[in-house]
Structures are given as structure tokens and as C-alpha cells.
PDB file of C-alpha atoms in Angstrom:
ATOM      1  CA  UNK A 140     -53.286  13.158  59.174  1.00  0.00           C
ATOM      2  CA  UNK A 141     -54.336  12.943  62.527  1.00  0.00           C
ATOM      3  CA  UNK A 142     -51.736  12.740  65.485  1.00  0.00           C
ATOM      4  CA  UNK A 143     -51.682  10.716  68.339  1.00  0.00           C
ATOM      5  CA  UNK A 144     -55.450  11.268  69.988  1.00  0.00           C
ATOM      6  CA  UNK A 145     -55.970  10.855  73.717  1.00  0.00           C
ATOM      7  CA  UNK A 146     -59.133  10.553  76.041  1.00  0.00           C
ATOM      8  CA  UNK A 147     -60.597  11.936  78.080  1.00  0.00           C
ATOM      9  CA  UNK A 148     -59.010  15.232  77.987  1.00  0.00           C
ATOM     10  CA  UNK A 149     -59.559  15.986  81.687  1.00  0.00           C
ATOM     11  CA  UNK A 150     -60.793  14.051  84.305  1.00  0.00           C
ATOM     12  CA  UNK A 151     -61.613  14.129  88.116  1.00  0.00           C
ATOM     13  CA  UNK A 152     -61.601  11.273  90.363  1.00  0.00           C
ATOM     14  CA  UNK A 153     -60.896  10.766  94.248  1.00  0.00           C
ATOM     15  CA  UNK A 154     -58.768   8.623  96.085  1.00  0.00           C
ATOM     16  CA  UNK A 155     -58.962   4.945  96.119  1.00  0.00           C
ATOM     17  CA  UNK A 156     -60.905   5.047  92.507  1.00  0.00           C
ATOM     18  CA  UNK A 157     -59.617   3.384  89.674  1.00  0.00           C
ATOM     19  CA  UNK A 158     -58.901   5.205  86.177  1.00  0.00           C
ATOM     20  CA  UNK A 159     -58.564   4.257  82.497  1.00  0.00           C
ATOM     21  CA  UNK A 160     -57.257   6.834  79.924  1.00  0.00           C
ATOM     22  CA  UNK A 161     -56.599   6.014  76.550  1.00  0.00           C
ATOM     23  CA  UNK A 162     -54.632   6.479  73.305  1.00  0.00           C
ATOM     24  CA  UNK A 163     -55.145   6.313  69.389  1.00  0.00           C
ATOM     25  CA  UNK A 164     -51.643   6.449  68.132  1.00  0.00           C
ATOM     26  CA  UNK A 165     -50.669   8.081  64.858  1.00  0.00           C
ATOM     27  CA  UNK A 166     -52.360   5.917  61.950  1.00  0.00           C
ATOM     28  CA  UNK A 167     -49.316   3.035  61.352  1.00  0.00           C
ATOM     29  CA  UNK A 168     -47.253   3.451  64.187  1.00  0.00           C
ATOM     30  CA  UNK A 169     -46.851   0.151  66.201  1.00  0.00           C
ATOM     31  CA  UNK A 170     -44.963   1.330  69.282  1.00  0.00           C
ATOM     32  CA  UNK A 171     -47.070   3.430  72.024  1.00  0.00           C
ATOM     33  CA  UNK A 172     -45.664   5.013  75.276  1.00  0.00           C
ATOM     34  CA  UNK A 173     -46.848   6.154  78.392  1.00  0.00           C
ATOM     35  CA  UNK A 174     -45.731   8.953  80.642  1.00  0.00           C
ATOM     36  CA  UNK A 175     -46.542  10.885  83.722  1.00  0.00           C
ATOM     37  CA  UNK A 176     -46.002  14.249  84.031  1.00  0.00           C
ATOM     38  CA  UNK A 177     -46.471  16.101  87.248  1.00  0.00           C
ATOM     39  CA  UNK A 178     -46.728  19.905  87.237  1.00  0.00           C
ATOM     40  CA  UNK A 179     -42.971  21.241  86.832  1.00  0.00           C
ATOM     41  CA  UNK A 180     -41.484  18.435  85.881  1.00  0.00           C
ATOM     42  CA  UNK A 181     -40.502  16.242  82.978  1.00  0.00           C
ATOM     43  CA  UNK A 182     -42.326  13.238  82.007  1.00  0.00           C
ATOM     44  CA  UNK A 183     -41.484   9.990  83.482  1.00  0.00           C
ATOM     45  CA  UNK A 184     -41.403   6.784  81.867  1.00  0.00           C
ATOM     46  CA  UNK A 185     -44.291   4.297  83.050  1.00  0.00           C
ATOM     47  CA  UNK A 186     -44.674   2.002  79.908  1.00  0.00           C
ATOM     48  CA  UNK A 187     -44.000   1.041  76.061  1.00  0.00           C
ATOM     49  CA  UNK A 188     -46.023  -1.135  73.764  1.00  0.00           C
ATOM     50  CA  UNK A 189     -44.969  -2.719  70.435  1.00  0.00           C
ATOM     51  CA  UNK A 190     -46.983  -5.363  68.711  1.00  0.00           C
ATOM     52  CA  UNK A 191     -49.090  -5.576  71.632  1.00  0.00           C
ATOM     53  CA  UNK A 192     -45.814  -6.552  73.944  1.00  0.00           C
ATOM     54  CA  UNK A 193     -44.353  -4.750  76.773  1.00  0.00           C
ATOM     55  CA  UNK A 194     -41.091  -3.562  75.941  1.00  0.00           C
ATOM     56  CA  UNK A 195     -39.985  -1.980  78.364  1.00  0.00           C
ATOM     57  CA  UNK A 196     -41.331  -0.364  82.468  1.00  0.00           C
ATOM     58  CA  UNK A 197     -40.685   2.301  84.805  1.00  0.00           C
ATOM     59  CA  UNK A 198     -40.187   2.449  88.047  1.00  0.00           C
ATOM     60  CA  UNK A 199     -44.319   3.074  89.143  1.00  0.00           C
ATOM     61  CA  UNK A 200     -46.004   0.679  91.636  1.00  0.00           C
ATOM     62  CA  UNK A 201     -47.857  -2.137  90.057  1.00  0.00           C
ATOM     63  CA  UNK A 202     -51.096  -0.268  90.749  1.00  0.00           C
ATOM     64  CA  UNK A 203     -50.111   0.858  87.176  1.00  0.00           C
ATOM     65  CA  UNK A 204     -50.732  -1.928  84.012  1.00  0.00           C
ATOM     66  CA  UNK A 205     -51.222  -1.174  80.372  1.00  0.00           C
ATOM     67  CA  UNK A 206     -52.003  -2.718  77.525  1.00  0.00           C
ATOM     68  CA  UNK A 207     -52.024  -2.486  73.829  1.00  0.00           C
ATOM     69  CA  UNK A 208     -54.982  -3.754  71.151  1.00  0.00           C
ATOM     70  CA  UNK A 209     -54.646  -5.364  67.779  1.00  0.00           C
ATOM     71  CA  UNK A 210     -55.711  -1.629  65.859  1.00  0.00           C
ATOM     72  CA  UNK A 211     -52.210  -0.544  68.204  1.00  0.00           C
ATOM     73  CA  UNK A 212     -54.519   1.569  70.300  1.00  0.00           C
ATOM     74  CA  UNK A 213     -53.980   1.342  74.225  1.00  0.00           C
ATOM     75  CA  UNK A 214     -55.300   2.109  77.400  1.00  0.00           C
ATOM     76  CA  UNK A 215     -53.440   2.824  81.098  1.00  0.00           C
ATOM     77  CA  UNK A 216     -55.177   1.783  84.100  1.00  0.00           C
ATOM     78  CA  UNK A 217     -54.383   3.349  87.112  1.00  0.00           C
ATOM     79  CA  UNK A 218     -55.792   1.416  90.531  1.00  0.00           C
ATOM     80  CA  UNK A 219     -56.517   2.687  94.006  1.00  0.00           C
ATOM     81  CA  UNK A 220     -55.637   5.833  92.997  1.00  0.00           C
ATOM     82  CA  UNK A 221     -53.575   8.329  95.554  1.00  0.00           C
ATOM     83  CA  UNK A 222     -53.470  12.452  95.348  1.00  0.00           C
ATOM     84  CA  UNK A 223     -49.843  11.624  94.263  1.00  0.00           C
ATOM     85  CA  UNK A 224     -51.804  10.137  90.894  1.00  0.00           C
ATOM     86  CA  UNK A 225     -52.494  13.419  89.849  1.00  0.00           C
ATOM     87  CA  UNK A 226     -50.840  14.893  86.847  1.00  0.00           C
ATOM     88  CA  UNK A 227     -50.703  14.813  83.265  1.00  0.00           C
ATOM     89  CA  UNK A 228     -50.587  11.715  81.429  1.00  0.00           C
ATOM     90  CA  UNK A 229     -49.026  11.587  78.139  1.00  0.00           C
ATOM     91  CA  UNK A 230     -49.071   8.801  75.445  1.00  0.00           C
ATOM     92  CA  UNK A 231     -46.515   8.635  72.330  1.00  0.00           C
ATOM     93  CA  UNK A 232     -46.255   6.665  69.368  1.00  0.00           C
ATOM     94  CA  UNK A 233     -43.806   5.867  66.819  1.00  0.00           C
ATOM     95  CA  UNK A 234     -43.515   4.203  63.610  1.00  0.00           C
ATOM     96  CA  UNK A 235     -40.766   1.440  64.628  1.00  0.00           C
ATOM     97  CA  UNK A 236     -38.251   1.143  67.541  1.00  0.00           C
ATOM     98  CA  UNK A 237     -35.752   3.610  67.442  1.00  0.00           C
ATOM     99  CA  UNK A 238     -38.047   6.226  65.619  1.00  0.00           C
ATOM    100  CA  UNK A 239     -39.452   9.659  66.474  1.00  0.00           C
ATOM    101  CA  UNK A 240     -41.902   9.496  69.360  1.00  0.00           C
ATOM    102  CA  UNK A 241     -44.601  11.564  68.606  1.00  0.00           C
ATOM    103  CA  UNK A 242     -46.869  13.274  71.390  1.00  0.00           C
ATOM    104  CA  UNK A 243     -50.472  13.645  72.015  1.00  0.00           C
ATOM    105  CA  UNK A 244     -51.993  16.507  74.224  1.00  0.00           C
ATOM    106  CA  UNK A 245     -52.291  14.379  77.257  1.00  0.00           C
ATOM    107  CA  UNK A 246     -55.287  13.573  79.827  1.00  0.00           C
ATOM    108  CA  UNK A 247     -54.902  15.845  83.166  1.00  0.00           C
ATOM    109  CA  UNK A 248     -56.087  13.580  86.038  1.00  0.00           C
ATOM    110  CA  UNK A 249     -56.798  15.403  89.008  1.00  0.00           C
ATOM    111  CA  UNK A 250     -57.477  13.347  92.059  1.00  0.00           C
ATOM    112  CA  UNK A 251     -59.512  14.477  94.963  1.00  0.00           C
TER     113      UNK A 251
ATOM    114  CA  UNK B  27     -29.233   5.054  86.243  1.00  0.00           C
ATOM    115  CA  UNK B  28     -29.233   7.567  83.015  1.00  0.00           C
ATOM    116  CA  UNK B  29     -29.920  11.174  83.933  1.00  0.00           C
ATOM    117  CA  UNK B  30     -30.318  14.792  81.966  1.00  0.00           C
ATOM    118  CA  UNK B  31     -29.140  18.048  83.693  1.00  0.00           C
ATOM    119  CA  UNK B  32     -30.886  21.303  82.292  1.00  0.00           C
ATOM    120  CA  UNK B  33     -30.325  24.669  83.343  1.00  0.00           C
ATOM    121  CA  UNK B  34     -32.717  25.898  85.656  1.00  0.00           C
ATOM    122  CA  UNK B  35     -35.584  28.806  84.600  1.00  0.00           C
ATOM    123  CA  UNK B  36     -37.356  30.651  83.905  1.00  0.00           C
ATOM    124  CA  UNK B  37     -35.442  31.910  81.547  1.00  0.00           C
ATOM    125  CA  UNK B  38     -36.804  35.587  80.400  1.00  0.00           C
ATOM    126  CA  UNK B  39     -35.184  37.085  76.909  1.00  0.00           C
ATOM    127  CA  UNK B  40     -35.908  40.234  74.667  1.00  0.00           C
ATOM    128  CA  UNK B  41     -37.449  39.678  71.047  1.00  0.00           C
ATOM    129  CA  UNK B  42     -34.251  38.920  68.722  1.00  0.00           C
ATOM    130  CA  UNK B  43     -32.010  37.857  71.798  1.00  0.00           C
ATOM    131  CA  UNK B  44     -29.611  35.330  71.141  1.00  0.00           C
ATOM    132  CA  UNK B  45     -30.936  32.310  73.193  1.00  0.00           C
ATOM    133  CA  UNK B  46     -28.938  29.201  75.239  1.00  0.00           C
ATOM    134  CA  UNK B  47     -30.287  26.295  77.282  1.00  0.00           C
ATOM    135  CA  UNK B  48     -27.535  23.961  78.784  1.00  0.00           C
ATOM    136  CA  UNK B  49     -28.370  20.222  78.872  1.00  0.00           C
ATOM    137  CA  UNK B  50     -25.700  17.736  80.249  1.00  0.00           C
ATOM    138  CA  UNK B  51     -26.925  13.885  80.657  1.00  0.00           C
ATOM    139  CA  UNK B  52     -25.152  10.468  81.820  1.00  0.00           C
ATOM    140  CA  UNK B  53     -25.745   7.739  80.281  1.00  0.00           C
ATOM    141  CA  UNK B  54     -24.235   4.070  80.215  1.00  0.00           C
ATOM    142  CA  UNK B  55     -24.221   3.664  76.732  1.00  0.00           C
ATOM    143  CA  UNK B  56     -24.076   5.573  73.607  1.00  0.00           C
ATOM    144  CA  UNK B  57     -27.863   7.642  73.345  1.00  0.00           C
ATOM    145  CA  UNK B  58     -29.598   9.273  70.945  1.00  0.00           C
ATOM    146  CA  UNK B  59     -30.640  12.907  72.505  1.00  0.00           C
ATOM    147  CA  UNK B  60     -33.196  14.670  72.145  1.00  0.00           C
ATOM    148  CA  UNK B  61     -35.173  18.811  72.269  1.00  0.00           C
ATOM    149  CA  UNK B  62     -38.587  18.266  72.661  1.00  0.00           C
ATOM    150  CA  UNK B  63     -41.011  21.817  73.270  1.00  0.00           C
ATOM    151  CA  UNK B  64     -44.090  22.173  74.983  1.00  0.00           C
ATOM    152  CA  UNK B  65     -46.964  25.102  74.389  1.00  0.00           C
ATOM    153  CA  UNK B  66     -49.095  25.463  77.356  1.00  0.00           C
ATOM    154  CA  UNK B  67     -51.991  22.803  77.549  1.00  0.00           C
ATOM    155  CA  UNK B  68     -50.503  20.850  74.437  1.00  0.00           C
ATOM    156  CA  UNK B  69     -48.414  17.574  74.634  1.00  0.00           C
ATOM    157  CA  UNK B  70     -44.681  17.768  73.428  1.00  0.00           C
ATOM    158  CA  UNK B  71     -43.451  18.494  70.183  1.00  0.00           C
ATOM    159  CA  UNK B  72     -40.046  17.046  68.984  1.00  0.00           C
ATOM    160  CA  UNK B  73     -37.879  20.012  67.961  1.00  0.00           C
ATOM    161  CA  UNK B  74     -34.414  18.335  66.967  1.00  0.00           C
ATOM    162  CA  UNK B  75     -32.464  15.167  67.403  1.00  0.00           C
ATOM    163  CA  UNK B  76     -29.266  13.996  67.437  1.00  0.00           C
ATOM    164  CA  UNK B  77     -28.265   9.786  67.512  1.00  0.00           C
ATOM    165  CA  UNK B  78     -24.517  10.035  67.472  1.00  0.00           C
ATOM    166  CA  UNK B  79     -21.323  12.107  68.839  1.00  0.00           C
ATOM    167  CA  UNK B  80     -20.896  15.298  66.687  1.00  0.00           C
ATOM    168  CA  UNK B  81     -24.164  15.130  64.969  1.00  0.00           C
ATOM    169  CA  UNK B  82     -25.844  18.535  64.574  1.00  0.00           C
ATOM    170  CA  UNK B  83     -29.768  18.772  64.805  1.00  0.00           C
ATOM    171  CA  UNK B  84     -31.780  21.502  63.503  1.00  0.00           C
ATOM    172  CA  UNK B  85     -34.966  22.952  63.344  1.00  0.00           C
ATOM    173  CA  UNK B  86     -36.736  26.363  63.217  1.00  0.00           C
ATOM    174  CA  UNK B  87     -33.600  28.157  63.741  1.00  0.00           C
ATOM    175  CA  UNK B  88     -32.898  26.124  66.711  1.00  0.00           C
ATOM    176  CA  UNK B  89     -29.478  24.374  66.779  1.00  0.00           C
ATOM    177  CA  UNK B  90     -27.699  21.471  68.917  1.00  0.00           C
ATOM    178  CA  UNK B  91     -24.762  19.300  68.569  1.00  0.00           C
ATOM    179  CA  UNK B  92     -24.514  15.992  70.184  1.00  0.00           C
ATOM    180  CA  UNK B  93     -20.649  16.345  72.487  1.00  0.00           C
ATOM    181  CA  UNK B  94     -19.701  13.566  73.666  1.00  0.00           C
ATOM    182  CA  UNK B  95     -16.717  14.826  75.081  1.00  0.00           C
ATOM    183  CA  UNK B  96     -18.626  17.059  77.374  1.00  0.00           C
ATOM    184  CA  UNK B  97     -21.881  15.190  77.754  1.00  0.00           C
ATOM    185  CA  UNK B  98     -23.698  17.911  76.538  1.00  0.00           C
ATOM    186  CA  UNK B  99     -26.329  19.085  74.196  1.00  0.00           C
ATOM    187  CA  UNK B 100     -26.964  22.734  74.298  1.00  0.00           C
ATOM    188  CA  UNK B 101     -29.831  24.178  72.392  1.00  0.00           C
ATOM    189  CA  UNK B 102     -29.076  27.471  70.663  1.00  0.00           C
ATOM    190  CA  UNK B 103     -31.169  30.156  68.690  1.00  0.00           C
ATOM    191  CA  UNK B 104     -29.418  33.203  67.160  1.00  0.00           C
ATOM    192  CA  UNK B 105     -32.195  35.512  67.136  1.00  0.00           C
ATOM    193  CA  UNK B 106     -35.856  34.235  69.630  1.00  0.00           C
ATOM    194  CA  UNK B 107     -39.043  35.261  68.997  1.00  0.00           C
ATOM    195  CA  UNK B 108     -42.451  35.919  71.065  1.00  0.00           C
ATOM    196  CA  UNK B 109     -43.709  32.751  69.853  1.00  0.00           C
ATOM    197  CA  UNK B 110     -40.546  30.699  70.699  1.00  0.00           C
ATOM    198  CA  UNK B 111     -42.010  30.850  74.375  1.00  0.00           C
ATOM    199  CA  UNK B 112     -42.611  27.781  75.585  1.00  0.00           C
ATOM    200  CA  UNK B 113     -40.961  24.678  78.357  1.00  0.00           C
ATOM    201  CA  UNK B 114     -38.088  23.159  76.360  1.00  0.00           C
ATOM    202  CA  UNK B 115     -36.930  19.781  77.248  1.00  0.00           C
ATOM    203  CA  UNK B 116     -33.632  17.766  76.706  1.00  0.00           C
ATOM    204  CA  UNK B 117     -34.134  14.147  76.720  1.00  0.00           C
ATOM    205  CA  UNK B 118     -32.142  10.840  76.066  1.00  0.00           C
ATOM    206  CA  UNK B 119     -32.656   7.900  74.675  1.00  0.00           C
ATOM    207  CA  UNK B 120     -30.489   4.497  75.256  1.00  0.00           C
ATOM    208  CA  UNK B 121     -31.245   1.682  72.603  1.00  0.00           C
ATOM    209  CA  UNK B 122     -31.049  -1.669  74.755  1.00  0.00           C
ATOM    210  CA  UNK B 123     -34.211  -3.107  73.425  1.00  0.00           C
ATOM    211  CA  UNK B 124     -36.960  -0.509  74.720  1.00  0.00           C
ATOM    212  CA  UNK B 125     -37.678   3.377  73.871  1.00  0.00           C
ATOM    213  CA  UNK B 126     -37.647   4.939  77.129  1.00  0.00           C
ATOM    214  CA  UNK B 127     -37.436   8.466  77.328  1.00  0.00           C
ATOM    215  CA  UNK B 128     -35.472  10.465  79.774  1.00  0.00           C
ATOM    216  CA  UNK B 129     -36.701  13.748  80.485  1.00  0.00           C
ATOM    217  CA  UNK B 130     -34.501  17.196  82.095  1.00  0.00           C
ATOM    218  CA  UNK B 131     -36.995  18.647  84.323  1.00  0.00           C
ATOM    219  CA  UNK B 132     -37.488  21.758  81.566  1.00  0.00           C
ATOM    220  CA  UNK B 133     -36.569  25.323  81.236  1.00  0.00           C
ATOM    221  CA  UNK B 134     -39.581  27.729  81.058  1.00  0.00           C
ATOM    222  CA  UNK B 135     -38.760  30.208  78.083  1.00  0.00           C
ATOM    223  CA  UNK B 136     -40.885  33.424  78.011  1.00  0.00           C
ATOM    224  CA  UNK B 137     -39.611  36.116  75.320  1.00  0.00           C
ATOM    225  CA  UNK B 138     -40.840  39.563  75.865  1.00  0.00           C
ATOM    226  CA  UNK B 139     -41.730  41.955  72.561  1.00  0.00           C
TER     227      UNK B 139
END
């Protein structure tokens, strides 16, 4: 079965761009989350997605918005983007609230 | 706010070392807690979990029980091997309606033959 897929892989963009990176969660899962990862640290919380409704935020600037499709895919926009933006962005899924999150391999935005 | 404590690395052991990684959190309510792993240029991987005090999770040889007395949730391997290097991360997770993740800021593991 395939796991949770994310696009693109990489990516390059400079300041003041916008971005949108997305994610195929794992075929029935409902719930998707979104984190940002900078390099030596662990991932922070930016969003999560079930049936297509926010459930829940982090603490990012609203320059950050997400949002989930009927098929439970989702994509993360990013806005006006600073060399802060840069790191690795990582989307999970899980079957149901309270399950396993399950991890895909993350984009790695690099901003210019 | 909630918050997870890990012990700093890089952490550097011999092939069939017995292996610790101290994780303390604080958290409002009652979490479920977490050992996720990462391999370089992959996502994470969840290694074991644990949703209530005294609960033992497993996997892989890896072992960690849920203290609530402490606030703690060491992970422990009797015997490491080359390919248990990797960033190992202790995370919580508080059940008030969303599935937030909260992330230690990871212990670099590198095991040398």
C-alpha cells in the first residue's frame, strides 16, 4: 500500500513568492497534518484536517492556510514567503482522531 | 503550554551497547506519548506508543514506559545496532478535540561497528 505521498520533493523559491506543496494521505485515512521542520529541530504543528474541517492550528502567521479536498488529499500554501520559510515540510495522516499519524518524506523548501 | 524535554546529542554508542534517551514532557492533561525515528532524507517513522500511565510500548527491541509519576518516557534498547542510527524523537499528544503533535527537539543517534 502506498504511504502518505508528498510533492514536490524539493523546491526553490525566493522571498516574497508564494508556495503550494501538497499531500496524498494513506488510502482511507481522513485526518491530514501539517508540520514544519527546520534543520535541528522537531516538527512544529501548523495545521490538521478531518473531513475537510480544520481541527485544530499552530501558532504560524496567517501567511499560512490549508485546506483539505473531498478524495482527503490537501495542499499548504505558504504566502509572501521569508528566508525564515525555509525548512522541511511534513504532512501526516491517520485513519481517525486519536490514531497513529503516519509520515510522508516531506517537501524541503529552500527560500532564496 | 505542553512541552517535551529530550536529552541533548549526539549521542555516539558501540555496536551491541546498551542504549538510553531521556524524554520528560508537561502537559495539562493526561497525553498519549509518543517515539517517532527519522533516517536521513525520509519523513518520521512511529517507533512505539504509549496512551496511558504505566503502559509499556515496544518495538524492534526498543522499549518505553509511560511514568506519570516522573513525567517521563525514556526509550531503551538492550543491545543497538549500526542501523539503529538515526534522530529519535519523543512527542506528546493531548486529546482535547485536535491531534497536535508535540515534538522534543531530537537526539542524533550514530552507532559505530
Amino acid at each position: 500500500d502506498a504511504g502518505v505521498t508528498q510533492s514536490p520533493t524539493h523546491l526553490i523559491k525566493t522571498r516574497g513568492q508564494h508556495v503550494t506543496l501538497r499531500c496524498s494521505p494513506i488510502s482511507g485515512h481522513k485526518s491530514v497534518s501539517w508540520y514544519q521542520q527546520v534543520l535541528g529541530q522537531g516538527p512544529q504543528f501548523i495545521f490538521q484536517y478531518y473531513e475537510k474541517e480544520e481541527r485544530g492550528r499552530g501558532n504560524f502567521p496567517d501567511r499560512f492556510s490549508a485546506r483539505q479536498f473531498p478524495n482527503y488529499s490537501s495542499e499548504l500554501n505558504v504566502n509572501a514567503l521569508l528566508l525564515g520559510d525555509s525548512a522541511l515540510y511534513l504532512c501526516a495522516s491517520s485513519l481517525a482522531q486519536g490514531q497513529p499519524q503516519h509520515f510522508g518524506d516531506g517537501t524541503r523548501l529552500s527560500i532564496l | 503550554g505542553d512541552s517535551v524535554t529530550q536529552m541533548e546529542g549526539p549521542v555516539t554508542l558501540s555496536e551491541e551497547a546498551f542504549l538510553t534517551i531521556n524524554c520528560t514532557y508537561t502537559a495539562t492533561g493526561y497525553p498519549s506519548l509518543f517515539w517517532y525515528v527519522q533516517y536521513p532524507g525520509e519523513g518520521l517513522q512511529l517507533l512505539l506508543k504509549a496512551t496511558k500511565a504505566d503502559d509499556k510500548g515496544s518495538n524492534k527491541g526498543f522499549e518505553a514506559t509511560y511514568r506519570k509519576e516522573t513525567t517521563s518516557f525514556h526509550l531503551e534498547k538492550g543491545s543497538v545496532q549500526v542501523s539503529d542510527s538515526a534522530v529519535y524523537f519523543c512527542a506528546l499528544s493531548e486529546t482535547f478535540g485536535n491531534e497536535k503533535l508535540t515534538f522534543g527537539t531530537g537526539t542524533r543517534l550514530t552507532i559505530i561497528p
